[in-house]
N, CA, C and O atoms as a DFTB+ gen file, in Angstrom:
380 C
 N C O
     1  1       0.838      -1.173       0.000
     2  2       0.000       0.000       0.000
     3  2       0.888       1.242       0.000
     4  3       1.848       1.325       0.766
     5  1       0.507       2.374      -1.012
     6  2       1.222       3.239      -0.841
     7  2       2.584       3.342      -1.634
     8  3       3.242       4.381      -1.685
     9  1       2.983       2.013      -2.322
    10  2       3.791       2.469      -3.022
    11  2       4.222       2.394      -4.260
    12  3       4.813       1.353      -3.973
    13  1       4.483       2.537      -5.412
    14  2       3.939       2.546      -6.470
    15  2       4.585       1.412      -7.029
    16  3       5.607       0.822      -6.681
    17  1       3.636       1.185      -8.146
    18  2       4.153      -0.497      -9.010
    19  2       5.117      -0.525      -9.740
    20  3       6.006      -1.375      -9.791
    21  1       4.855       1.301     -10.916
    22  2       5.762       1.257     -12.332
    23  2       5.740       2.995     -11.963
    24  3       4.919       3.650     -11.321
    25  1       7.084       3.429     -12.707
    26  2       7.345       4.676     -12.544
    27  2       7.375       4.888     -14.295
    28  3       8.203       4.128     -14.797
    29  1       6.840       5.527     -15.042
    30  2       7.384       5.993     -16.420
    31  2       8.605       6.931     -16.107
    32  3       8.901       7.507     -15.060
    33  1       9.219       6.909     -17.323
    34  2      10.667       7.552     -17.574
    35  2      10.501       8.577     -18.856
    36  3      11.442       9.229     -19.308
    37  1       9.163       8.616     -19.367
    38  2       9.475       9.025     -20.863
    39  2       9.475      10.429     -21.125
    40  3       9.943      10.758     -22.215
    41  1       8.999      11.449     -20.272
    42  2       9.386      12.647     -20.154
    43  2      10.563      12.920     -19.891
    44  3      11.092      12.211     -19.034
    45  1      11.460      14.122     -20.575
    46  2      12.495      14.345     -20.759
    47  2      12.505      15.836     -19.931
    48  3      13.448      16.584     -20.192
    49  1      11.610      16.239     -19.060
    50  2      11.796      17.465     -18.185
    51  2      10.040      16.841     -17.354
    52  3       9.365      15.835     -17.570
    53  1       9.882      17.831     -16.550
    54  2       8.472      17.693     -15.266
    55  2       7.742      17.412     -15.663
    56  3       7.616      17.804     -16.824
    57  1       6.660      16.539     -15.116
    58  2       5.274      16.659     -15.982
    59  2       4.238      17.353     -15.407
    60  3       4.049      17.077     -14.223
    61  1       3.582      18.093     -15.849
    62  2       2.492      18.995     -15.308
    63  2       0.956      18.561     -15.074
    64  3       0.166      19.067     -14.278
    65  1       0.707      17.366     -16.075
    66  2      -0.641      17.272     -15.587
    67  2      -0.723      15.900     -16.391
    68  3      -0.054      15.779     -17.417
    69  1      -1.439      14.990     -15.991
    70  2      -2.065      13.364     -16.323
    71  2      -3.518      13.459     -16.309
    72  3      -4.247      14.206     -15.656
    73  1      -3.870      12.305     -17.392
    74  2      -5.488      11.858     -17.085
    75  2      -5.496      10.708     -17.695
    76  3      -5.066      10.380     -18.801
    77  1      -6.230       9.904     -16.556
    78  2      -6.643       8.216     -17.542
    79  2      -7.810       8.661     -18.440
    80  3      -8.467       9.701     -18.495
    81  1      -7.840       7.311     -19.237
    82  2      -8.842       7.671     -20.451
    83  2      -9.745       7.203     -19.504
    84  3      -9.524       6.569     -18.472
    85  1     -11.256       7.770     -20.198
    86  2     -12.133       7.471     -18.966
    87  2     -13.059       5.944     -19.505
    88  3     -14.176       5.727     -19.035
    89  1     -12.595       5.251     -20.242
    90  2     -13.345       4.174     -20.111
    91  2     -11.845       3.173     -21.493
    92  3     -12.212       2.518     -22.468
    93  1     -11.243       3.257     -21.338
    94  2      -9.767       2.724     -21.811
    95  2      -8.407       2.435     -20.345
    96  3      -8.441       3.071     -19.292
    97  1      -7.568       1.583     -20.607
    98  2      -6.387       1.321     -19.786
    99  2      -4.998       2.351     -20.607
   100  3      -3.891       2.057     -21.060
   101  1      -5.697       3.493     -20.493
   102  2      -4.592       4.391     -21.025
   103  2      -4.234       5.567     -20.547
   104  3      -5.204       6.314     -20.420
   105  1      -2.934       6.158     -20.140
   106  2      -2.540       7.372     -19.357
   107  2      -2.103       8.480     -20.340
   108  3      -1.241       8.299     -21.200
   109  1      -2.678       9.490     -20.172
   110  2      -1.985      10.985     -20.665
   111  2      -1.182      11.963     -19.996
   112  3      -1.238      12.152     -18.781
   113  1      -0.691      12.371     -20.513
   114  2       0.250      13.333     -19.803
   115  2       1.285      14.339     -20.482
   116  3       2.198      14.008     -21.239
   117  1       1.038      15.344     -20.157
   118  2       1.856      16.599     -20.496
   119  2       2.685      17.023     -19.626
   120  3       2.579      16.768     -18.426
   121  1       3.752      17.831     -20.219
   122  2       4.961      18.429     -19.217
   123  2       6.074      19.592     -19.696
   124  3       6.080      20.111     -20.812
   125  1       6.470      19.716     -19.238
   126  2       7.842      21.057     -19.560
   127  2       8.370      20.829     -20.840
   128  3       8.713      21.794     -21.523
   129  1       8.492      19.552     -21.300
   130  2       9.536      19.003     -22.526
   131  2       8.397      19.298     -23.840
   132  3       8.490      18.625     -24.866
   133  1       7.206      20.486     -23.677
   134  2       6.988      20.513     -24.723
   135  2       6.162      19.008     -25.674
   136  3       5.984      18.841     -26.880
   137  1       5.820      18.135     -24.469
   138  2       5.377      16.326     -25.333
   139  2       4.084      16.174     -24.818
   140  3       3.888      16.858     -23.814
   141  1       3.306      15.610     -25.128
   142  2       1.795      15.216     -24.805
   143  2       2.365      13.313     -25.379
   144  3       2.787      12.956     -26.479
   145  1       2.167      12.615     -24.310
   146  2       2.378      11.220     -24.247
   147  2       1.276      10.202     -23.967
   148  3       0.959      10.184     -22.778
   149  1       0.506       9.220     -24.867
   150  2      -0.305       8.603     -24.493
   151  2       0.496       7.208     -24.217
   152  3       1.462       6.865     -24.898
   153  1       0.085       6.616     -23.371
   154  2       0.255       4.931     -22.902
   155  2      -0.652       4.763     -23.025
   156  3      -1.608       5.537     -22.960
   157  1      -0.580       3.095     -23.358
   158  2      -1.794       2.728     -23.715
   159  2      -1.293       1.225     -23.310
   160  3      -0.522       0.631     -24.064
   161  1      -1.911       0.428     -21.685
   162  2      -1.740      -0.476     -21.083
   163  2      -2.796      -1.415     -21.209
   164  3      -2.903      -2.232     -20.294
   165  1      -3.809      -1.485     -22.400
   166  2      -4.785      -2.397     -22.558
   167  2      -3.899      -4.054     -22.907
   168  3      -4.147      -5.226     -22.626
   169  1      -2.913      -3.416     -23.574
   170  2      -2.340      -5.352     -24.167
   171  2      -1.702      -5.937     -22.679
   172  3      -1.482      -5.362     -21.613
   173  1      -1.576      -6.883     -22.977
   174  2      -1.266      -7.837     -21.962
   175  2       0.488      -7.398     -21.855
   176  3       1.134      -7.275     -20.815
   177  1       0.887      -7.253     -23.007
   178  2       2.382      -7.453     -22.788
   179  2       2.549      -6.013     -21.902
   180  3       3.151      -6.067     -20.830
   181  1       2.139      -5.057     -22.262
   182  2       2.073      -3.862     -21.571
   183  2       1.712      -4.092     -20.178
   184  3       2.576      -3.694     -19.397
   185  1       0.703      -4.609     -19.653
   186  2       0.175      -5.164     -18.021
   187  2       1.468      -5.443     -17.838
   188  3       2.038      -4.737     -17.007
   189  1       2.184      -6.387     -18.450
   190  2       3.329      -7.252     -17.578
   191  2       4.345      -6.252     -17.416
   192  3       4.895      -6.281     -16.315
   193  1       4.669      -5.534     -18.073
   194  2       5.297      -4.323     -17.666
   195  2       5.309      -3.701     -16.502
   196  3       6.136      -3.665     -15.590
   197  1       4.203      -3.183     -16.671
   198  2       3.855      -2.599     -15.514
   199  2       4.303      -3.429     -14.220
   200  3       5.179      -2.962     -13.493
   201  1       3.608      -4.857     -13.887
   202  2       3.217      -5.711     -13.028
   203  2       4.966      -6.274     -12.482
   204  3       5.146      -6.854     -11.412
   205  1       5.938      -5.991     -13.334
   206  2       7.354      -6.488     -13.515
   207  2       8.199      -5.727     -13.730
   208  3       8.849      -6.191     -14.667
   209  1       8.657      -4.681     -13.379
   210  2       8.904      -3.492     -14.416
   211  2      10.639      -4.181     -14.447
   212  3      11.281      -4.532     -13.457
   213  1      11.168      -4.229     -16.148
   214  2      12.410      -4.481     -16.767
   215  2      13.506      -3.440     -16.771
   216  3      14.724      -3.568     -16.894
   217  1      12.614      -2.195     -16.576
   218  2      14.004      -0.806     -16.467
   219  2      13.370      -0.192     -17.532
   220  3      13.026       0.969     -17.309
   221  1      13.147      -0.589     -18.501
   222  2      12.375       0.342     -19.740
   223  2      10.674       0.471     -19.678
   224  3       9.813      -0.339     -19.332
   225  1      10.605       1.811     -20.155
   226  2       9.171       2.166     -20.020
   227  2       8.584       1.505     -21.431
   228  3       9.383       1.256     -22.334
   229  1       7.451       1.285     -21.563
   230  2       6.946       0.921     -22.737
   231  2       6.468       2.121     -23.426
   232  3       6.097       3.160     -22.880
   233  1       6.522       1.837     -24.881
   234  2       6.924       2.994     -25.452
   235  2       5.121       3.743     -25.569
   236  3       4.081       3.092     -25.467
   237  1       5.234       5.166     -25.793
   238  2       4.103       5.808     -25.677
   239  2       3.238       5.265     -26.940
   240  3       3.868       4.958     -27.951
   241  1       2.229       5.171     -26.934
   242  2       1.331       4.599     -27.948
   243  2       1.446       6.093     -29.243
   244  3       1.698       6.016     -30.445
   245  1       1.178       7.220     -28.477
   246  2       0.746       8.355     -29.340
   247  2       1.624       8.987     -28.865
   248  3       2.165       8.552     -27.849
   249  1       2.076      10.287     -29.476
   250  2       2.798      11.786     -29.046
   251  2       2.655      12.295     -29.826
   252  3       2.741      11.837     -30.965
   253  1       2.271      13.902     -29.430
   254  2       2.282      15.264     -30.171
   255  2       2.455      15.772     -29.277
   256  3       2.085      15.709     -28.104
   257  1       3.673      16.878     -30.423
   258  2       4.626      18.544     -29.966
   259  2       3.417      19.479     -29.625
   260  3       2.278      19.312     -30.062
   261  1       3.841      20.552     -28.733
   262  2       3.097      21.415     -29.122
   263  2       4.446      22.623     -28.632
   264  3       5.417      22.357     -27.924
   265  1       4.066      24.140     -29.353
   266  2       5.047      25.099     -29.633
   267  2       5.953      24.817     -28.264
   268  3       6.998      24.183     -28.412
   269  1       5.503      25.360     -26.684
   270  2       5.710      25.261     -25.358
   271  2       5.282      24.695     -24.613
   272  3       4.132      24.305     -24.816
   273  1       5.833      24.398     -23.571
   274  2       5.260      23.627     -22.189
   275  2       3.790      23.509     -22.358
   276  3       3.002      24.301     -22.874
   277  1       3.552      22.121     -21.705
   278  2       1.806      21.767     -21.702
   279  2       1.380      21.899     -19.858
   280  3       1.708      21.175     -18.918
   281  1       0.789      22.768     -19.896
   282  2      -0.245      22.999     -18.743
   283  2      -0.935      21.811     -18.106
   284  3      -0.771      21.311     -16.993
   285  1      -1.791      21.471     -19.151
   286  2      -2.800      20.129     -18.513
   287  2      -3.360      19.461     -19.678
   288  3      -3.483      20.137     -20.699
   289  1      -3.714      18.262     -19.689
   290  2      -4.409      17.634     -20.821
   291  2      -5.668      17.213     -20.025
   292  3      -5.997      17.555     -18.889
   293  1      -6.322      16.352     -20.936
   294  2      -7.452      15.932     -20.300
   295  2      -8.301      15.176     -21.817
   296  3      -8.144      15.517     -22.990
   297  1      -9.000      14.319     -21.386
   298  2      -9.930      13.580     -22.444
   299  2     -11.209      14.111     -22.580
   300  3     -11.646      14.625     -21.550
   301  1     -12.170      14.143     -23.873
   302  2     -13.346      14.354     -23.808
   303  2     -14.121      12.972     -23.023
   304  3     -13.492      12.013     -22.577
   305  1     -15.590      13.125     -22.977
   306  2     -16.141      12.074     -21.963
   307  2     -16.030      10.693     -22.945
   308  3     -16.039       9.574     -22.432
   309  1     -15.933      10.877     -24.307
   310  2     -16.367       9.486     -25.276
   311  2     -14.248       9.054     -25.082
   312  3     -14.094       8.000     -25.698
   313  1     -13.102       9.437     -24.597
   314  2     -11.957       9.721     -25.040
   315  2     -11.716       9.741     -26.230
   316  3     -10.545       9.449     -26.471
   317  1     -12.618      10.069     -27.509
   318  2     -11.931      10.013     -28.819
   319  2     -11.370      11.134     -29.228
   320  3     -11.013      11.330     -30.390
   321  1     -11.224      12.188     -28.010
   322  2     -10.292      13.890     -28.452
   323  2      -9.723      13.999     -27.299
   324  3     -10.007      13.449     -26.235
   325  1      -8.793      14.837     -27.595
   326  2      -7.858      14.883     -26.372
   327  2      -7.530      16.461     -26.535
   328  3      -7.188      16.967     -27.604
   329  1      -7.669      17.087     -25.449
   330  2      -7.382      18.288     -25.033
   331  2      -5.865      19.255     -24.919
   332  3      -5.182      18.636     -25.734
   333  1      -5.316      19.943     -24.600
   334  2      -4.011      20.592     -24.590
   335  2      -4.315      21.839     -24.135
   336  3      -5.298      22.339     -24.682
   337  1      -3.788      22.479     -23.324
   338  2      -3.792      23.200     -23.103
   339  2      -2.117      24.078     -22.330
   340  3      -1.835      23.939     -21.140
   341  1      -1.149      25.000     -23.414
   342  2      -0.370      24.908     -23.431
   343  2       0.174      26.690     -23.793
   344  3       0.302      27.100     -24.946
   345  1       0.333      27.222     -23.026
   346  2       0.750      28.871     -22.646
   347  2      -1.086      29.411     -22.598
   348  3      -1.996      29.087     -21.835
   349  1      -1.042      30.323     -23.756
   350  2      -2.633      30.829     -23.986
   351  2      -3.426      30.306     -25.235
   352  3      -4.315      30.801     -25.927
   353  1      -2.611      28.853     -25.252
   354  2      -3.488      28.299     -26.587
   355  2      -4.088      27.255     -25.770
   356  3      -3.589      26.779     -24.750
   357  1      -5.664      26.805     -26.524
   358  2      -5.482      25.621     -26.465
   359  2      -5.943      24.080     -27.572
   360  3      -7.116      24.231     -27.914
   361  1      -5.468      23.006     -28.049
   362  2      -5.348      22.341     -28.589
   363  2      -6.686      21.035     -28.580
   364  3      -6.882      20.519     -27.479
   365  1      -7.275      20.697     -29.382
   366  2      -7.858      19.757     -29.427
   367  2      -7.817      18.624     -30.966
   368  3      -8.149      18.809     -32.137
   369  1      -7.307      17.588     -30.310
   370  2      -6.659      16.043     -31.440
   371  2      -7.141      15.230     -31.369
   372  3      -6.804      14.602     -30.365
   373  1      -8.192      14.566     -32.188
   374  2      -8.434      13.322     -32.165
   375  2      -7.689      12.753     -32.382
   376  3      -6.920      12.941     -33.324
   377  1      -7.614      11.310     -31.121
   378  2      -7.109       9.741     -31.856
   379  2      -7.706       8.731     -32.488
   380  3      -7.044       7.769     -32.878
């Protein structure tokens, strides 16, 4: 209790803000490095990852740049768009 299973590595500076998809086994997340990173832990080989961790993160399913640092992401309620929000813009991408 309390302590965590799998740490990701794949940000290359802070991350500012996460959201699970809301009806998918998948994590988002934005940060300083300018990256919006989806995981996507539905396959099995991915679970075992997690459940075992080898030293390497599994690789992000999706990524998109945006100009500067990302503020916060977030999913619409169906997750088929994904949000950005990043200085005084903000971004919306379907996957």
């Amino acid at each position: 209790v309390g302590l965590p299973l799998y740490t990701l590595h794949s940000h290359s500076a802070p991350v500012n803000s996460i959201a699970w998809h809301p009806r998918k086994n998948m994590l988002l997340s934005g940060g300083d490095d300018s990256q919006v990173l989806v995981h996507d832990f539905s396959s099995s080989a991915d679970l075992d990852e997690i459940a075992v961790p080898h030293g390497k993160d599994p690789l992000p399913a999706y990524s998109f740049s945006s100009p500067m640092e990302v503020n916060s992401v977030c999913w619409n309620p169906t997750g088929e768009w994904v949000g950005i929000n990043s200085g005084k813009q903000f971004q919306a991408c379907q996957l």
